[in-house]
mmCIF file of C-alpha atoms in Angstrom:
data_model
loop_
_atom_site.group_PDB
_atom_site.id
_atom_site.type_symbol
_atom_site.label_atom_id
_atom_site.label_comp_id
_atom_site.label_asym_id
_atom_site.label_seq_id
_atom_site.Cartn_x
_atom_site.Cartn_y
_atom_site.Cartn_z
ATOM 1 C CA MET A 1 29.003 -104.012 49.829
ATOM 2 C CA GLU A 2 25.673 -102.797 51.042
ATOM 3 C CA LEU A 3 24.672 -104.815 54.244
ATOM 4 C CA ASP A 4 21.082 -106.344 52.694
ATOM 5 C CA GLN A 5 18.085 -105.952 55.935
ATOM 6 C CA VAL A 6 18.311 -109.092 57.486
ATOM 7 C CA THR A 7 21.713 -108.488 57.868
ATOM 8 C CA ARG A 8 21.608 -104.844 59.323
ATOM 9 C CA SER A 9 18.161 -105.747 62.277
ATOM 10 C CA ARG A 10 20.540 -108.544 63.381
ATOM 11 C CA LEU A 11 23.650 -106.266 64.006
ATOM 12 C CA ALA A 12 20.732 -104.398 64.892
ATOM 13 C CA ASP A 13 19.208 -107.014 67.765
ATOM 14 C CA ALA A 14 22.676 -108.318 68.706
ATOM 15 C CA THR A 15 23.980 -104.603 69.964
ATOM 16 C CA LEU A 16 20.410 -104.402 71.404
ATOM 17 C CA ALA A 17 21.477 -107.551 73.402
ATOM 18 C CA VAL A 18 25.355 -106.570 74.099
ATOM 19 C CA VAL A 19 23.992 -103.266 75.269
ATOM 20 C CA VAL A 20 21.672 -104.097 77.693
ATOM 21 C CA GLY A 21 23.314 -107.193 79.095
ATOM 22 C CA ALA A 22 26.130 -104.476 79.363
ATOM 23 C CA LEU A 23 24.622 -102.577 81.812
ATOM 24 C CA VAL A 24 23.330 -104.884 83.689
ATOM 25 C CA ALA A 25 26.995 -106.175 84.968
ATOM 26 C CA THR A 26 28.345 -102.872 85.235
ATOM 27 C CA ALA A 27 25.508 -102.519 88.640
ATOM 28 C CA ALA A 28 26.160 -105.954 89.042
ATOM 29 C CA ALA A 29 30.556 -105.558 89.535
ATOM 30 C CA PHE A 30 30.070 -102.290 92.117
ATOM 31 C CA ASP A 31 26.879 -105.015 93.789
ATOM 32 C CA ASP A 32 29.717 -107.100 97.008
ATOM 33 C CA GLY A 33 30.007 -110.346 96.311
ATOM 34 C CA THR A 34 28.511 -111.091 92.709
ATOM 35 C CA ALA A 35 30.203 -114.248 91.966
ATOM 36 C CA PRO A 36 31.403 -115.313 88.068
ATOM 37 C CA VAL A 37 28.431 -117.813 88.332
ATOM 38 C CA ASP A 38 25.650 -114.277 88.059
ATOM 39 C CA TYR A 39 28.333 -113.486 85.047
ATOM 40 C CA ALA A 40 26.881 -115.959 83.245
ATOM 41 C CA LEU A 41 23.722 -115.670 84.371
ATOM 42 C CA ILE A 42 23.445 -112.551 83.098
ATOM 43 C CA ALA A 43 25.583 -112.695 79.576
ATOM 44 C CA LEU A 44 22.829 -116.088 78.520
ATOM 45 C CA GLY A 45 19.481 -113.646 79.742
ATOM 46 C CA SER A 46 21.228 -110.395 77.980
ATOM 47 C CA LEU A 47 21.768 -112.093 75.341
ATOM 48 C CA ALA A 48 19.146 -114.275 74.725
ATOM 49 C CA LEU A 49 17.637 -110.206 73.530
ATOM 50 C CA ALA A 50 19.479 -110.550 70.379
ATOM 51 C CA ALA A 51 16.611 -114.175 68.429
ATOM 52 C CA TYR A 52 13.928 -112.264 70.121
ATOM 53 C CA ARG A 53 13.085 -111.659 66.572
ATOM 54 C CA SER A 54 12.577 -115.308 66.011
ATOM 55 C CA ALA A 55 11.704 -116.915 69.244
ATOM 56 C CA PRO A 56 10.183 -114.425 71.438
ATOM 57 C CA ARG A 57 8.142 -117.076 73.989
ATOM 58 C CA ALA A 58 11.338 -119.066 74.128
ATOM 59 C CA VAL A 59 13.473 -115.344 74.563
ATOM 60 C CA LEU A 60 10.860 -114.422 77.594
ATOM 61 C CA ALA A 61 11.504 -118.403 78.993
ATOM 62 C CA VAL A 62 15.389 -117.577 78.637
ATOM 63 C CA ALA A 63 15.609 -114.207 79.661
ATOM 64 C CA THR A 64 13.169 -114.833 83.456
ATOM 65 C CA THR A 65 15.074 -117.790 83.397
ATOM 66 C CA ALA A 66 18.553 -116.262 84.096
ATOM 67 C CA THR A 67 17.746 -113.677 85.375
ATOM 68 C CA THR A 68 15.198 -114.456 88.627
ATOM 69 C CA ALA A 69 17.900 -117.039 88.687
ATOM 70 C CA TYR A 70 20.477 -114.421 88.869
ATOM 71 C CA VAL A 71 17.989 -112.159 92.015
ATOM 72 C CA LEU A 72 17.533 -114.510 93.696
ATOM 73 C CA HIS A 73 20.944 -115.966 94.302
ATOM 74 C CA ALA A 74 22.792 -112.099 94.549
ATOM 75 C CA HIS A 75 19.764 -109.813 96.178
ATOM 76 C CA PRO A 76 20.673 -107.275 93.130
ATOM 77 C CA GLY A 77 19.791 -104.321 92.694
ATOM 78 C CA ALA A 78 15.856 -102.202 89.842
ATOM 79 C CA LEU A 79 18.781 -102.469 87.346
ATOM 80 C CA SER A 80 18.677 -106.403 86.933
ATOM 81 C CA ALA A 81 14.708 -106.497 85.361
ATOM 82 C CA LEU A 82 16.639 -105.023 81.695
ATOM 83 C CA PRO A 83 17.173 -108.327 79.329
ATOM 84 C CA VAL A 84 13.145 -109.593 81.295
ATOM 85 C CA LEU A 85 12.150 -105.449 80.758
ATOM 86 C CA GLY A 86 12.549 -106.698 76.675
ATOM 87 C CA ALA A 87 12.200 -109.681 77.029
ATOM 88 C CA VAL A 88 8.404 -108.795 78.086
ATOM 89 C CA HIS A 89 8.411 -106.188 75.172
ATOM 90 C CA THR A 90 8.838 -108.164 72.063
ATOM 91 C CA ALA A 91 6.097 -110.610 73.770
ATOM 92 C CA ALA A 92 3.291 -108.508 74.088
ATOM 93 C CA ARG A 93 4.695 -106.903 70.761
ATOM 94 C CA VAL A 94 4.048 -109.982 68.971
ATOM 95 C CA GLY A 95 0.534 -110.632 71.259
ATOM 96 C CA HIS A 96 2.252 -113.518 73.832
ATOM 97 C CA ARG A 97 0.824 -110.134 76.753
ATOM 98 C CA GLY A 98 -0.259 -113.008 78.439
ATOM 99 C CA LEU A 99 3.105 -115.102 78.858
ATOM 100 C CA ALA A 100 5.146 -111.780 79.055
ATOM 101 C CA ALA A 101 1.867 -111.139 82.425
ATOM 102 C CA ALA A 102 3.220 -113.867 83.608
ATOM 103 C CA ALA A 103 7.199 -113.941 83.214
ATOM 104 C CA SER A 104 5.910 -109.807 85.120
ATOM 105 C CA ALA A 105 4.969 -112.190 88.226
ATOM 106 C CA VAL A 106 7.294 -114.799 88.662
ATOM 107 C CA PHE A 107 10.038 -111.992 87.746
ATOM 108 C CA LEU A 108 8.746 -109.764 90.914
ATOM 109 C CA ALA A 109 7.770 -113.226 92.735
ATOM 110 C CA GLY A 110 11.704 -113.736 92.545
ATOM 111 C CA TYR A 111 12.815 -110.699 92.975
ATOM 112 C CA ILE A 112 9.745 -110.278 96.342
ATOM 113 C CA ALA A 113 12.242 -113.507 97.703
ATOM 114 C CA THR A 114 15.429 -111.474 97.627
ATOM 115 C CA GLY A 115 14.334 -110.768 101.361
ATOM 116 C CA PRO A 116 14.641 -106.841 101.028
ATOM 117 C CA THR A 117 13.520 -104.337 103.594
ATOM 118 C CA THR A 118 9.831 -102.942 103.620
ATOM 119 C CA GLY A 119 11.212 -100.230 102.392
ATOM 120 C CA GLU A 120 13.147 -101.036 100.045
ATOM 121 C CA ILE A 121 10.067 -103.690 99.182
ATOM 122 C CA VAL A 122 7.901 -100.996 98.734
ATOM 123 C CA GLU A 123 9.798 -98.774 96.810
ATOM 124 C CA ARG A 124 11.575 -101.457 94.441
ATOM 125 C CA VAL A 125 8.375 -103.130 93.971
ATOM 126 C CA ALA A 126 6.423 -100.354 92.953
ATOM 127 C CA LEU A 127 9.324 -99.353 90.510
ATOM 128 C CA LEU A 128 9.622 -102.050 89.455
ATOM 129 C CA VAL A 129 5.949 -103.355 88.706
ATOM 130 C CA GLY A 130 5.962 -99.799 86.912
ATOM 131 C CA TRP A 131 8.352 -100.665 84.482
ATOM 132 C CA PHE A 132 6.957 -104.192 83.971
ATOM 133 C CA LEU A 133 3.495 -102.089 82.746
ATOM 134 C CA CYS A 134 5.770 -100.079 81.198
ATOM 135 C CA ALA A 135 7.198 -103.183 78.427
ATOM 136 C CA LEU A 136 3.973 -104.898 78.498
ATOM 137 C CA VAL A 137 1.733 -100.974 77.073
ATOM 138 C CA THR A 138 4.562 -100.244 75.250
ATOM 139 C CA GLY A 139 4.356 -103.382 73.398
ATOM 140 C CA LEU A 140 1.065 -103.954 73.246
ATOM 141 C CA ALA A 141 1.280 -99.885 71.236
ATOM 142 C CA ASP A 142 3.622 -100.966 68.509
ATOM 143 C CA ARG A 143 1.502 -104.722 67.620
ATOM 144 C CA ASN A 144 -1.219 -102.095 67.347
ATOM 145 C CA TRP A 145 1.317 -99.155 64.990
ATOM 146 C CA GLN A 146 2.178 -102.390 63.116
ATOM 147 C CA ALA A 147 -1.560 -103.370 62.357
ATOM 148 C CA TYR A 148 -2.519 -100.059 61.682
ATOM 149 C CA LEU A 149 0.146 -99.265 58.654
ATOM 150 C CA ARG A 150 -0.686 -102.956 57.491
ATOM 151 C CA GLN A 151 -4.458 -101.848 56.781
ATOM 152 C CA THR A 152 -3.185 -99.078 55.732
ATOM 153 C CA GLU A 153 -0.145 -100.326 52.483
ATOM 154 C CA GLN A 154 -2.990 -102.255 51.547
ATOM 155 C CA ARG A 155 -6.344 -99.612 51.935
ATOM 156 C CA ALA A 156 -3.203 -98.108 49.251
ATOM 157 C CA LEU A 157 -2.267 -100.614 47.825
ATOM 158 C CA GLU A 158 -6.092 -101.083 47.069
ATOM 159 C CA ALA A 159 -6.197 -98.305 45.658
ATOM 160 C CA GLU A 160 -3.965 -98.174 43.682
ATOM 161 C CA ARG A 161 -5.334 -101.004 42.427
ATOM 162 C CA THR A 162 -8.561 -100.245 41.493
ATOM 163 C CA ARG A 163 -7.244 -96.697 39.377
ATOM 164 C CA GLU A 164 -5.688 -99.229 37.368
ATOM 165 C CA GLU A 165 -9.006 -101.357 36.803
ATOM 166 C CA ALA A 166 -10.486 -97.913 36.438
ATOM 167 C CA ALA A 167 -7.104 -96.482 33.839
ATOM 168 C CA LEU A 168 -7.810 -100.261 32.122
ATOM 169 C CA ARG A 169 -11.524 -99.803 31.556
ATOM 170 C CA ARG A 170 -11.541 -96.720 30.032
ATOM 171 C CA ALA A 171 -9.055 -97.395 27.611
ATOM 172 C CA GLY A 172 -10.774 -100.422 26.848
ATOM 173 C CA GLU A 173 -14.129 -98.832 26.709
ATOM 174 C CA GLU A 174 -12.392 -95.988 24.251
ATOM 175 C CA ARG A 175 -10.596 -98.393 22.034
ATOM 176 C CA LEU A 176 -13.983 -99.313 21.462
ATOM 177 C CA ARG A 177 -15.551 -96.593 21.267
ATOM 178 C CA ILE A 178 -13.188 -95.847 17.696
ATOM 179 C CA ALA A 179 -13.338 -98.983 17.132
ATOM 180 C CA ARG A 180 -17.110 -98.813 16.111
ATOM 181 C CA GLU A 181 -16.948 -94.442 15.204
ATOM 182 C CA LEU A 182 -14.618 -95.867 12.156
ATOM 183 C CA HIS A 183 -17.206 -98.852 12.126
ATOM 184 C CA ASP A 184 -18.854 -96.928 11.412
ATOM 185 C CA SER A 185 -17.323 -93.884 8.856
ATOM 186 C CA LEU A 186 -13.664 -95.633 7.225
ATOM 187 C CA THR A 187 -15.993 -99.348 6.740
ATOM 188 C CA HIS A 188 -18.929 -97.306 4.382
ATOM 189 C CA SER A 189 -17.302 -95.425 1.756
ATOM 190 C CA ILE A 190 -14.673 -97.767 2.052
ATOM 191 C CA SER A 191 -17.272 -100.348 1.260
ATOM 192 C CA ILE A 192 -18.673 -98.562 -1.792
ATOM 193 C CA VAL A 193 -15.031 -97.489 -3.453
ATOM 194 C CA LYS A 194 -14.839 -100.775 -4.027
ATOM 195 C CA LEU A 195 -18.632 -102.577 -4.610
ATOM 196 C CA GLN A 196 -18.208 -98.804 -7.621
ATOM 197 C CA ALA A 197 -14.855 -99.856 -8.587
ATOM 198 C CA GLY A 198 -15.569 -104.243 -8.804
ATOM 199 C CA VAL A 199 -18.619 -102.656 -10.813
ATOM 200 C CA ALA A 200 -17.529 -101.131 -13.386
ATOM 201 C CA VAL A 201 -14.495 -103.592 -14.316
ATOM 202 C CA HIS A 202 -18.014 -105.611 -14.009
ATOM 203 C CA LEU A 203 -19.878 -103.774 -16.945
ATOM 204 C CA ALA A 204 -15.817 -103.290 -19.015
ATOM 205 C CA ARG A 205 -15.777 -107.203 -19.159
ATOM 206 C CA LYS A 206 -18.055 -107.655 -20.165
ATOM 207 C CA ARG A 207 -18.593 -105.339 -22.893
ATOM 208 C CA GLY A 208 -15.588 -106.743 -24.121
ATOM 209 C CA GLU A 209 -13.524 -103.318 -23.166
ATOM 210 C CA GLU A 210 -10.331 -102.671 -21.738
ATOM 211 C CA VAL A 211 -9.914 -102.422 -17.945
ATOM 212 C CA PRO A 212 -7.879 -99.380 -17.252
ATOM 213 C CA PRO A 213 -4.898 -99.717 -14.587
ATOM 214 C CA ALA A 214 -6.056 -97.661 -12.224
ATOM 215 C CA LEU A 215 -9.145 -99.018 -12.461
ATOM 216 C CA LEU A 216 -8.160 -102.761 -10.710
ATOM 217 C CA ALA A 217 -5.627 -100.750 -8.389
ATOM 218 C CA ILE A 218 -8.247 -98.859 -6.834
ATOM 219 C CA GLN A 219 -10.465 -102.170 -6.767
ATOM 220 C CA GLU A 220 -6.975 -104.420 -5.188
ATOM 221 C CA ALA A 221 -6.456 -101.135 -2.690
ATOM 222 C CA GLY A 222 -9.697 -101.413 -1.661
ATOM 223 C CA GLY A 223 -9.916 -104.454 -1.244
ATOM 224 C CA GLU A 224 -6.245 -104.539 0.996
ATOM 225 C CA ALA A 225 -8.442 -101.429 3.187
ATOM 226 C CA MET A 226 -11.006 -103.127 4.164
ATOM 227 C CA ARG A 227 -8.691 -106.502 4.973
ATOM 228 C CA GLU A 228 -6.605 -104.408 7.436
ATOM 229 C CA LEU A 229 -8.798 -101.926 8.966
ATOM 230 C CA ARG A 230 -10.741 -105.123 9.796
ATOM 231 C CA ALA A 231 -6.431 -106.717 11.050
ATOM 232 C CA THR A 232 -6.958 -102.999 13.077
ATOM 233 C CA LEU A 233 -10.342 -103.482 14.761
ATOM 234 C CA GLU A 234 -9.951 -106.248 15.949
ATOM 235 C CA VAL A 235 -6.534 -105.268 17.362
ATOM 236 C CA LEU A 236 -8.817 -102.363 18.672
ATOM 237 C CA ARG A 237 -11.491 -104.520 20.434
ATOM 238 C CA THR A 238 -8.956 -106.583 22.379
ATOM 239 C CA ASP A 239 -5.984 -105.782 23.567
ATOM 240 C CA GLU A 240 -4.630 -109.878 24.157
ATOM 241 C CA PRO A 241 -3.018 -112.161 22.193
ATOM 242 C CA THR A 242 -5.319 -114.682 21.344
ATOM 243 C CA GLY A 243 -2.503 -117.462 20.782
ATOM 244 C CA THR A 244 1.399 -117.939 20.836
ATOM 245 C CA PRO A 245 4.096 -117.207 18.531
ATOM 246 C CA ALA A 246 3.670 -120.088 18.063
ATOM 247 C CA LEU A 247 0.698 -120.711 16.525
ATOM 248 C CA LEU A 248 1.202 -117.223 14.417
ATOM 249 C CA VAL A 249 3.791 -118.996 12.938
ATOM 250 C CA GLU A 250 2.053 -121.268 11.703
ATOM 251 C CA ARG A 251 -0.541 -120.078 10.244
ATOM 252 C CA ALA A 252 2.573 -117.422 8.279
ATOM 253 C CA ARG A 253 2.584 -120.440 6.803
ATOM 254 C CA ALA A 254 -0.338 -121.056 5.924
ATOM 255 C CA ALA A 255 -0.743 -117.308 3.693
ATOM 256 C CA GLY A 256 2.765 -118.072 2.036
ATOM 257 C CA LEU A 257 5.372 -117.370 3.553
ATOM 258 C CA ALA A 258 8.431 -119.267 4.481
ATOM 259 C CA VAL A 259 8.440 -118.906 7.713
ATOM 260 C CA GLU A 260 11.284 -121.306 10.494
ATOM 261 C CA LEU A 261 10.695 -121.236 14.475
ATOM 262 C CA ARG A 262 13.020 -122.320 16.982
ATOM 263 C CA VAL A 263 13.157 -122.906 20.711
ATOM 264 C CA THR A 264 16.572 -122.149 23.108
ATOM 265 C CA GLY A 265 16.908 -122.320 26.735
ATOM 266 C CA ASP A 266 14.382 -123.392 29.026
ATOM 267 C CA GLU A 267 11.083 -122.207 27.450
ATOM 268 C CA ARG A 268 9.007 -121.263 30.534
ATOM 269 C CA PRO A 269 4.814 -119.374 31.397
ATOM 270 C CA LEU A 270 5.707 -115.884 31.147
ATOM 271 C CA THR A 271 3.876 -112.660 33.123
ATOM 272 C CA ALA A 272 0.923 -111.068 31.209
ATOM 273 C CA THR A 273 2.827 -108.324 29.493
ATOM 274 C CA VAL A 274 5.754 -110.690 28.775
ATOM 275 C CA ASP A 275 3.962 -112.496 26.844
ATOM 276 C CA ARG A 276 1.442 -110.423 25.386
ATOM 277 C CA ALA A 277 4.728 -107.824 23.971
ATOM 278 C CA ALA A 278 5.857 -111.341 22.706
ATOM 279 C CA TYR A 279 2.713 -112.175 21.104
ATOM 280 C CA ARG A 280 2.649 -108.782 19.166
ATOM 281 C CA ILE A 281 6.670 -108.194 18.093
ATOM 282 C CA VAL A 282 5.811 -111.945 16.249
ATOM 283 C CA GLN A 283 3.421 -110.478 14.957
ATOM 284 C CA GLU A 284 4.017 -107.210 13.347
ATOM 285 C CA ALA A 285 7.252 -108.358 12.034
ATOM 286 C CA LEU A 286 5.443 -111.045 10.434
ATOM 287 C CA THR A 287 2.900 -108.901 8.679
ATOM 288 C CA ASN A 288 6.750 -106.562 7.560
ATOM 289 C CA ALA A 289 8.157 -109.763 6.331
ATOM 290 C CA ALA A 290 5.417 -110.883 4.172
ATOM 291 C CA ARG A 291 4.389 -107.087 3.025
ATOM 292 C CA HIS A 292 8.042 -105.636 2.942
ATOM 293 C CA ALA A 293 10.622 -108.766 2.122
ATOM 294 C CA GLY A 294 9.309 -110.925 -0.520
ATOM 295 C CA PRO A 295 9.294 -114.105 -1.281
ATOM 296 C CA ALA A 296 11.418 -114.275 1.265
ATOM 297 C CA LYS A 297 12.812 -117.081 4.104
ATOM 298 C CA VAL A 298 12.083 -115.838 7.594
ATOM 299 C CA ILE A 299 13.289 -117.483 10.639
ATOM 300 C CA VAL A 300 11.708 -116.639 13.826
ATOM 301 C CA GLN A 301 13.792 -117.261 17.045
ATOM 302 C CA LEU A 302 13.007 -117.379 20.922
ATOM 303 C CA ASP A 303 16.464 -116.916 23.353
ATOM 304 C CA TYR A 304 14.754 -117.792 27.487
ATOM 305 C CA THR A 305 17.364 -117.095 29.566
ATOM 306 C CA VAL A 306 18.123 -116.764 33.629
ATOM 307 C CA GLY A 307 16.746 -113.217 33.453
ATOM 308 C CA GLU A 308 15.595 -112.477 29.384
ATOM 309 C CA LEU A 309 13.975 -113.732 26.073
ATOM 310 C CA THR A 310 15.044 -112.217 23.401
ATOM 311 C CA ILE A 311 12.814 -112.641 20.527
ATOM 312 C CA CYS A 312 14.860 -112.826 16.917
ATOM 313 C CA VAL A 313 12.972 -112.276 13.161
ATOM 314 C CA ASP A 314 15.244 -112.356 10.195
ATOM 315 C CA ASP A 315 14.392 -113.007 7.013
ATOM 316 C CA ASP A 316 16.612 -112.349 3.526
ATOM 317 C CA GLY A 317 14.028 -110.833 1.617
ATOM 318 C CA SER A 318 14.829 -107.606 0.084
ATOM 319 C CA ALA A 319 15.530 -104.816 2.245
ATOM 320 C CA ASP A 320 18.078 -101.980 1.545
ATOM 321 C CA ARG A 321 20.866 -102.099 4.039
ATOM 322 C CA THR A 322 21.230 -98.581 2.302
ATOM 323 C CA ARG A 323 18.499 -97.109 3.452
ATOM 324 C CA THR A 324 17.612 -95.865 6.979
ATOM 325 C CA PRO A 325 14.397 -97.732 8.334
ATOM 326 C CA THR A 326 11.844 -95.274 8.261
ATOM 327 C CA PRO A 327 9.435 -96.351 11.514
ATOM 328 C CA GLY A 328 6.099 -96.793 11.264
ATOM 329 C CA ILE A 329 2.925 -97.217 13.336
ATOM 330 C CA GLY A 330 4.035 -100.926 13.397
ATOM 331 C CA LEU A 331 7.755 -100.179 14.549
ATOM 332 C CA THR A 332 7.375 -97.978 16.527
ATOM 333 C CA GLY A 333 4.296 -99.011 18.616
ATOM 334 C CA MET A 334 7.337 -101.710 19.011
ATOM 335 C CA ARG A 335 9.055 -100.292 19.778
ATOM 336 C CA GLU A 336 6.778 -98.467 22.810
ATOM 337 C CA ARG A 337 5.513 -102.775 23.642
ATOM 338 C CA VAL A 338 9.230 -102.564 24.643
ATOM 339 C CA VAL A 339 10.579 -99.481 26.112
ATOM 340 C CA ALA A 340 7.933 -99.826 28.170
ATOM 341 C CA LEU A 341 8.971 -103.467 29.443
ATOM 342 C CA GLY A 342 12.288 -101.944 30.533
ATOM 343 C CA GLY A 343 13.821 -103.493 27.336
ATOM 344 C CA THR A 344 16.086 -102.786 23.914
ATOM 345 C CA LEU A 345 14.531 -103.491 19.968
ATOM 346 C CA HIS A 346 16.569 -103.558 17.137
ATOM 347 C CA ALA A 347 14.811 -103.166 14.416
ATOM 348 C CA ALA A 348 17.645 -102.515 10.856
ATOM 349 C CA PRO A 349 18.450 -104.006 7.586
ATOM 350 C CA ARG A 350 20.600 -107.459 7.281
ATOM 351 C CA ALA A 351 24.363 -106.701 6.679
ATOM 352 C CA GLU A 352 24.140 -109.949 4.678
ATOM 353 C CA GLY A 353 20.396 -108.460 3.124
ATOM 354 C CA GLY A 354 16.693 -108.890 3.891
ATOM 355 C CA PHE A 355 16.206 -107.003 7.613
ATOM 356 C CA SER A 356 15.994 -108.566 11.425
ATOM 357 C CA VAL A 357 14.381 -107.505 14.690
ATOM 358 C CA ARG A 358 15.455 -108.648 17.776
ATOM 359 C CA ALA A 359 14.071 -107.741 20.578
ATOM 360 C CA GLU A 360 14.832 -108.279 24.837
ATOM 361 C CA LEU A 361 11.941 -108.489 27.021
ATOM 362 C CA PRO A 362 13.160 -108.705 30.984
ATOM 363 C CA LEU A 363 11.573 -111.633 32.214
ATOM 364 C CA ASP A 364 10.151 -109.495 35.492
ATOM 365 C CA GLY A 365 8.707 -106.854 33.380
ATOM 366 C CA VAL A 366 7.500 -103.778 35.005
ATOM 367 C CA GLY A 367 4.749 -101.921 33.326
ATOM 368 C CA GLU A 368 2.609 -102.271 30.803
ATOM 369 C CA THR A 369 1.766 -102.421 27.880
ATOM 370 C CA VAL A 370 0.726 -99.809 25.438
#
């Protein structure tokens, strides 16, 4: 099983602490007079580094205290400063510059107090001061670098968000333009056809003549075309749902369709993309049932699970199970919405008669519906 990022980080920190402790303990083994208590102080100061991510100030205090006590007791060489150097670097990295400088001063004071010769003091203390300055500077540099990376990431995210907003705005403007063009061209032409057919039907009835069936069909088709065009224009003007699946069921009942809504599982708020897709799927399925199923009963079922929403719209209408349905604009758009969210869609006649639409939508759906 692959280790997660947190576990890998903890293992790396523990490994670093063990390596530092091993180096200091190895150097201590070559010094005369190193006592067991010195090894205990080395272990305490070194192994504390394993917790530097979660408690940098505590690690700095423990490493400085234990290592300074070891220096005062055993008078070791400059390599004994490694645990404090690591603690100073990590403390400066998270912004505790003053504490890191104070810990450096405490350790250096303890090291000077061990009483080496004057030449050794100058040489070793200068070396240690350089090391501690490097630890402070690299800690601050790493902190600044991390801040720069965060700012760069935020700018990239902001740029991506701006691009998405611009794309959505352009898509909305294009939908409005198409709606205006359709309204200006098709609505006028269809209205004229419907009006002329209505006038012809009226005159025929007024003269007592039989109205030709073709004329009645033209009048009815014109009215239906106007209603569908208005619905299409409404969709183009706004891609946001104007209600819920429950409201769609109520509207379908009011229009004379026998519809039943069933909700199972733990119903909860959905993300905008999943909510929009669920609304459009139920809307399209009910529209198809009203148009093609005949006097049928429709069952709309919403099943909420931990990570998925399953939408089933089944009718017992007159669909022929031996015929493969020809995907129209409605089914194609429905499938595109589901696929964009990483889900699956099944739309086909049922074995027992009627038609079934089943969509499975991940509740953490990615992407935008089209």
